[in-house]
Amino acid sequence: MTDHHIGLIVPSSNLTMETELPRMLNARESIAPDDRFVFHTSRMRMKHVTPEELRDMNAQTERAALELADARPDVVATACLVAIMAQGPGHHCVAEADITSALRAEGSRAPVVSSAGALLGGVEAVGARRVAIITPYMKELTAKVVDYIEDAGIEVVDALSLEVPDNLAVARLDPADLRDHWRRLNLSGADALVLSACVQMPSLASIQPVEDEAGLPVLSAATSTAFRILTELGLPPVVPGAGSLLGGRLPSPAGSGAGTTDGSGAGGTGPIHLGTGR
């Protein structure tokens, strides 16, 4: 049995990442009990999702990374998608590199994941090139998210802004409402649906039901972050009931160490089989 220590950098007002990520990985333990997950969090002050507060929060990243370095986590995830995307296309590479540098200075070798980069990777992993998205942001910030995604070569065919500026209020949104919100999107030509382009807006309970109804892959910033964390840990990125991204039927990400997905040793697109032995 192995404990995997996960460091999280989150906004001070974030209530959801420390809820949905443990729920996903605890659910994974039900099918792979030899892998357990322990969480350690460092917080950065932010109450309102405005460009000014996001910039101020980003300035606290090094301090948060140094605090986590002391715990010697196995992987570190920075979990505020819009704080990174609002800084301009490709900024997740800069943010991940800055956190990596701070960790290395303290002797930590943990790989670094960002929810922004993870979402792009999640879209790629399900084979999508055209997506529709739902965000809790004001339209100005949603436009920045759309620009960021499209700069990465992914077309956003439609976007819905729920326009909730208070970050605590975002965390209190009912994820069941997303089962109606997605119907307001034009999904013509979409290859996938991002049900929550935000790690603060709860969506986990609706991922699988909406995917079943919409008939196309449904993912979120949180499920994408879980996918990337598991990949960085060298574990099969499988979580029951969390959509096709974590359904175990995708080709293994290159270099994940998770093996093949069809049990044949030759890649493929069959299910990942999780053993309970080491």
Short mmCIF file of C-alpha atoms in Angstrom, two decimals:
data_model
loop_
_atom_site.label_atom_id
_atom_site.label_comp_id
_atom_site.label_asym_id
_atom_site.label_seq_id
_atom_site.Cartn_x
_atom_site.Cartn_y
_atom_site.Cartn_z
CA MET A 1 0.00 0.00 0.00
CA THR A 2 1.37 3.41 -1.04
CA ASP A 3 0.46 6.86 0.21
CA HIS A 4 0.75 9.52 -2.51
CA HIS A 5 1.19 13.01 -1.08
CA ILE A 6 -0.46 15.76 -3.14
CA GLY A 7 0.31 19.43 -2.57
CA LEU A 8 -2.36 21.95 -3.54
CA ILE A 9 -1.98 25.70 -4.07
CA VAL A 10 -5.46 27.22 -3.91
CA PRO A 11 -7.11 30.63 -3.50
CA SER A 12 -8.00 31.38 0.11
CA SER A 13 -11.71 31.38 -0.77
CA ASN A 14 -11.63 28.13 -2.74
CA LEU A 15 -13.86 25.46 -1.19
CA THR A 16 -14.24 23.10 -4.12
CA MET A 17 -10.83 21.83 -5.18
CA GLU A 18 -10.25 20.37 -1.72
CA THR A 19 -13.66 18.70 -2.02
CA GLU A 20 -13.85 17.37 -5.58
CA LEU A 21 -10.27 16.17 -5.95
CA PRO A 22 -10.33 14.07 -2.75
CA ARG A 23 -13.74 12.70 -3.74
CA MET A 24 -12.38 11.56 -7.08
CA LEU A 25 -9.25 9.99 -5.68
CA ASN A 26 -11.10 8.42 -2.76
CA ALA A 27 -13.48 6.88 -5.32
CA ARG A 28 -10.43 5.55 -7.15
CA GLU A 29 -9.34 3.82 -3.94
CA SER A 30 -12.52 1.71 -4.17
CA ILE A 31 -11.13 0.04 -7.31
CA ALA A 32 -7.40 0.34 -6.55
CA PRO A 33 -7.07 0.18 -2.74
CA ASP A 34 -3.28 -0.14 -2.78
CA ASP A 35 -2.97 3.53 -3.75
CA ARG A 36 -4.04 6.07 -1.15
CA PHE A 37 -3.93 9.86 -1.40
CA VAL A 38 -2.98 12.45 1.19
CA PHE A 39 -3.52 16.19 0.62
CA HIS A 40 -1.55 19.21 1.82
CA THR A 41 -2.73 22.74 0.99
CA SER A 42 -1.22 26.21 0.91
CA ARG A 43 -3.54 29.18 0.37
CA MET A 44 -3.23 32.53 -1.41
CA ARG A 45 -5.53 35.44 -0.52
CA MET A 46 -8.32 36.10 -3.03
CA LYS A 47 -12.02 36.81 -2.48
CA HIS A 48 -13.35 38.32 -5.71
CA VAL A 49 -12.60 37.07 -9.20
CA THR A 50 -11.34 40.32 -10.69
CA PRO A 51 -8.21 40.95 -12.76
CA GLU A 52 -6.69 43.00 -9.91
CA GLU A 53 -7.25 40.37 -7.20
CA LEU A 54 -6.04 37.62 -9.52
CA ARG A 55 -2.77 39.48 -10.14
CA ASP A 56 -2.30 40.08 -6.41
CA MET A 57 -2.94 36.42 -5.71
CA ASN A 58 -0.43 35.28 -8.32
CA ALA A 59 2.23 37.33 -6.52
CA GLN A 60 1.87 34.94 -3.56
CA THR A 61 2.66 31.80 -5.55
CA GLU A 62 6.32 31.46 -4.53
CA ARG A 63 5.49 31.70 -0.83
CA ALA A 64 2.82 29.01 -1.20
CA ALA A 65 5.17 26.74 -3.14
CA LEU A 66 7.89 27.06 -0.50
CA GLU A 67 5.45 26.08 2.22
CA LEU A 68 4.49 22.94 0.32
CA ALA A 69 8.13 22.07 -0.38
CA ASP A 70 8.61 21.49 3.34
CA ALA A 71 6.03 18.67 3.23
CA ARG A 72 7.91 16.89 0.40
CA PRO A 73 4.81 16.12 -1.71
CA ASP A 74 4.93 13.69 -4.62
CA VAL A 75 3.18 16.17 -6.94
CA VAL A 76 2.06 19.81 -6.61
CA ALA A 77 -1.04 21.23 -8.30
CA THR A 78 -1.81 24.94 -8.55
CA ALA A 79 -5.55 25.23 -8.75
CA CYS A 80 -6.93 28.51 -10.04
CA LEU A 81 -7.50 28.27 -13.76
CA VAL A 82 -8.56 31.85 -14.44
CA ALA A 83 -5.72 33.37 -12.41
CA ILE A 84 -3.32 31.83 -14.91
CA MET A 85 -5.37 32.22 -18.09
CA ALA A 86 -6.07 35.91 -17.37
CA GLN A 87 -2.33 36.58 -17.66
CA GLY A 88 -2.29 35.75 -21.36
CA PRO A 89 -1.88 32.71 -23.63
CA GLY A 90 0.63 30.09 -22.58
CA HIS A 91 1.07 31.48 -19.06
CA HIS A 92 0.54 28.06 -17.47
CA CYS A 93 4.01 27.12 -18.74
CA VAL A 94 5.49 30.14 -16.92
CA ALA A 95 3.51 29.46 -13.75
CA GLU A 96 4.46 25.78 -13.66
CA ALA A 97 8.13 26.66 -14.26
CA ASP A 98 8.13 29.28 -11.47
CA ILE A 99 6.65 26.83 -8.96
CA THR A 100 9.07 24.13 -10.07
CA SER A 101 11.99 26.51 -9.53
CA ALA A 102 10.78 27.37 -6.01
CA LEU A 103 10.39 23.68 -5.14
CA ARG A 104 13.79 22.74 -6.52
CA ALA A 105 15.45 25.52 -4.50
CA GLU A 106 14.16 23.75 -1.38
CA GLY A 107 15.19 20.29 -2.53
CA SER A 108 11.75 19.09 -3.64
CA ARG A 109 11.64 17.07 -6.87
CA ALA A 110 7.84 17.07 -7.17
CA PRO A 111 6.39 17.58 -10.66
CA VAL A 112 4.05 20.56 -11.00
CA VAL A 113 0.54 20.58 -12.45
CA SER A 114 -1.67 23.61 -13.18
CA SER A 115 -5.42 23.39 -13.65
CA ALA A 116 -5.04 25.64 -16.71
CA GLY A 117 -2.53 23.37 -18.40
CA ALA A 118 -4.41 20.29 -17.24
CA LEU A 119 -7.63 21.44 -18.90
CA LEU A 120 -5.85 21.87 -22.23
CA GLY A 121 -4.32 18.44 -21.79
CA GLY A 122 -7.67 16.92 -20.87
CA VAL A 123 -9.29 18.26 -24.03
CA GLU A 124 -6.43 16.83 -26.06
CA ALA A 125 -6.65 13.48 -24.26
CA VAL A 126 -10.29 12.97 -25.27
CA GLY A 127 -9.36 13.81 -28.85
CA ALA A 128 -11.33 17.06 -29.04
CA ARG A 129 -10.50 20.04 -31.22
CA ARG A 130 -13.75 21.96 -30.76
CA VAL A 131 -15.36 22.50 -27.36
CA ALA A 132 -18.17 24.38 -25.64
CA ILE A 133 -17.52 25.70 -22.14
CA ILE A 134 -19.38 26.90 -19.05
CA THR A 135 -17.73 29.32 -16.63
CA PRO A 136 -18.90 31.12 -13.48
CA TYR A 137 -16.95 34.23 -14.52
CA MET A 138 -18.01 37.63 -15.71
CA LYS A 139 -18.02 37.84 -19.51
CA GLU A 140 -14.73 39.79 -19.62
CA LEU A 141 -12.87 36.97 -17.88
CA THR A 142 -14.66 34.27 -19.86
CA ALA A 143 -13.42 35.99 -23.03
CA LYS A 144 -9.85 35.68 -21.71
CA VAL A 145 -10.39 31.98 -21.05
CA VAL A 146 -11.76 31.50 -24.56
CA ASP A 147 -8.76 33.34 -26.06
CA TYR A 148 -6.39 31.21 -24.01
CA ILE A 149 -7.98 27.94 -25.11
CA GLU A 150 -8.12 28.99 -28.74
CA ASP A 151 -4.47 30.10 -28.68
CA ALA A 152 -3.71 26.46 -27.82
CA GLY A 153 -5.37 25.37 -31.06
CA ILE A 154 -8.75 24.38 -29.63
CA GLU A 155 -11.82 26.09 -31.08
CA VAL A 156 -14.45 27.24 -28.58
CA VAL A 157 -17.76 26.91 -30.44
CA ASP A 158 -19.82 28.45 -27.61
CA ALA A 159 -19.33 29.75 -24.07
CA LEU A 160 -21.77 30.41 -21.24
CA SER A 161 -20.86 32.89 -18.47
CA LEU A 162 -22.84 32.57 -15.23
CA GLU A 163 -21.41 35.94 -14.09
CA VAL A 164 -20.80 35.30 -10.38
CA PRO A 165 -17.93 37.57 -9.23
CA ASP A 166 -17.79 36.52 -5.56
CA ASN A 167 -15.60 33.44 -5.25
CA LEU A 168 -17.41 32.04 -2.20
CA ALA A 169 -20.71 32.39 -4.06
CA VAL A 170 -19.20 30.39 -6.93
CA ALA A 171 -18.43 27.53 -4.54
CA ARG A 172 -22.05 27.53 -3.39
CA LEU A 173 -23.51 27.09 -6.87
CA ASP A 174 -25.57 23.91 -7.12
CA PRO A 175 -23.81 21.46 -9.49
CA ALA A 176 -27.21 20.00 -10.36
CA ASP A 177 -28.05 23.27 -12.16
CA LEU A 178 -25.39 22.41 -14.74
CA ARG A 179 -27.69 19.64 -15.96
CA ASP A 180 -29.89 22.44 -17.30
CA HIS A 181 -27.22 25.06 -18.10
CA TRP A 182 -25.49 22.89 -20.71
CA ARG A 183 -28.67 22.88 -22.79
CA ARG A 184 -28.24 26.63 -23.34
CA LEU A 185 -25.07 25.99 -25.31
CA ASN A 186 -24.86 25.49 -29.06
CA LEU A 187 -23.03 22.17 -29.32
CA SER A 188 -23.10 22.04 -33.12
CA GLY A 189 -19.71 20.73 -34.17
CA ALA A 190 -18.42 20.42 -30.58
CA ASP A 191 -16.24 17.39 -29.85
CA ALA A 192 -16.43 17.83 -26.06
CA LEU A 193 -18.10 19.89 -23.36
CA VAL A 194 -16.21 21.59 -20.53
CA LEU A 195 -18.90 21.65 -17.87
CA SER A 196 -16.85 23.80 -15.50
CA ALA A 197 -13.84 25.77 -16.72
CA CYS A 198 -13.13 26.64 -13.09
CA VAL A 199 -11.91 24.57 -10.14
CA GLN A 200 -14.16 26.55 -7.79
CA MET A 201 -17.49 25.90 -9.54
CA PRO A 202 -18.77 22.49 -8.35
CA SER A 203 -19.55 20.11 -11.19
CA LEU A 204 -18.40 16.59 -10.29
CA ALA A 205 -21.89 15.29 -9.50
CA SER A 206 -23.08 16.31 -12.97
CA ILE A 207 -20.13 15.21 -15.14
CA GLN A 208 -21.30 11.66 -15.83
CA PRO A 209 -25.06 12.43 -16.07
CA VAL A 210 -24.47 15.25 -18.57
CA GLU A 211 -22.05 13.11 -20.58
CA ASP A 212 -24.65 10.36 -20.73
CA GLU A 213 -27.29 12.83 -21.97
CA ALA A 214 -25.13 14.93 -24.29
CA GLY A 215 -23.49 11.94 -25.96
CA LEU A 216 -20.02 13.49 -26.07
CA PRO A 217 -17.09 13.66 -23.63
CA VAL A 218 -17.74 15.95 -20.65
CA LEU A 219 -14.86 17.17 -18.53
CA SER A 220 -14.00 19.97 -16.12
CA ALA A 221 -10.96 21.77 -14.80
CA ALA A 222 -11.13 19.50 -11.75
CA THR A 223 -11.41 16.18 -13.62
CA SER A 224 -8.61 17.32 -15.92
CA THR A 225 -6.42 18.15 -12.90
CA ALA A 226 -7.10 14.70 -11.42
CA PHE A 227 -6.16 13.13 -14.77
CA ARG A 228 -2.87 15.03 -14.85
CA ILE A 229 -2.04 14.31 -11.19
CA LEU A 230 -2.54 10.58 -11.67
CA THR A 231 -0.47 10.66 -14.85
CA GLU A 232 2.39 12.48 -13.10
CA LEU A 233 2.27 9.87 -10.32
CA GLY A 234 2.62 7.14 -12.95
CA LEU A 235 -0.82 5.72 -12.11
CA PRO A 236 -3.63 4.79 -14.51
CA PRO A 237 -5.85 7.90 -14.73
CA VAL A 238 -9.08 6.13 -13.82
CA VAL A 239 -11.87 7.38 -11.54
CA PRO A 240 -15.29 5.71 -11.60
CA GLY A 241 -18.27 7.86 -12.58
CA ALA A 242 -16.22 10.93 -13.56
CA GLY A 243 -16.65 10.98 -17.32
CA SER A 244 -14.77 9.43 -20.21
CA LEU A 245 -11.55 11.38 -19.50
CA LEU A 246 -11.17 9.29 -16.35
CA GLY A 247 -13.05 6.27 -17.65
CA GLY A 248 -9.97 4.19 -18.45
CA ARG A 249 -10.66 3.85 -22.16
CA LEU A 250 -8.19 6.40 -23.52
CA PRO A 251 -4.70 5.67 -24.80
CA SER A 252 -2.17 6.06 -22.00
CA PRO A 253 -0.57 9.54 -21.97
CA ALA A 254 2.98 9.46 -23.31
CA GLY A 255 5.50 8.96 -20.56
CA SER A 256 2.85 8.40 -17.87
CA GLY A 257 4.33 5.11 -16.70
CA ALA A 258 0.75 3.83 -16.54
CA GLY A 259 1.27 1.16 -19.20
CA THR A 260 -1.09 0.40 -22.04
CA THR A 261 -4.86 0.61 -21.94
CA ASP A 262 -5.89 -2.60 -23.65
CA GLY A 263 -3.88 -5.11 -21.62
CA SER A 264 -1.96 -6.22 -24.70
CA GLY A 265 1.24 -4.25 -24.28
CA ALA A 266 0.64 -2.47 -27.57
CA GLY A 267 -1.23 0.68 -26.69
CA GLY A 268 -4.81 0.69 -28.00
CA THR A 269 -8.05 2.14 -26.71
CA GLY A 270 -9.43 -0.61 -24.49
CA PRO A 271 -10.06 -0.20 -20.75
CA ILE A 272 -7.29 0.17 -18.21
CA HIS A 273 -7.28 -2.78 -15.82
CA LEU A 274 -6.32 -1.83 -12.29
CA GLY A 275 -4.74 -4.52 -10.19
CA THR A 276 -4.84 -4.50 -6.41
CA GLY A 277 -1.35 -5.90 -5.99
CA ARG A 278 1.98 -4.08 -6.15
#
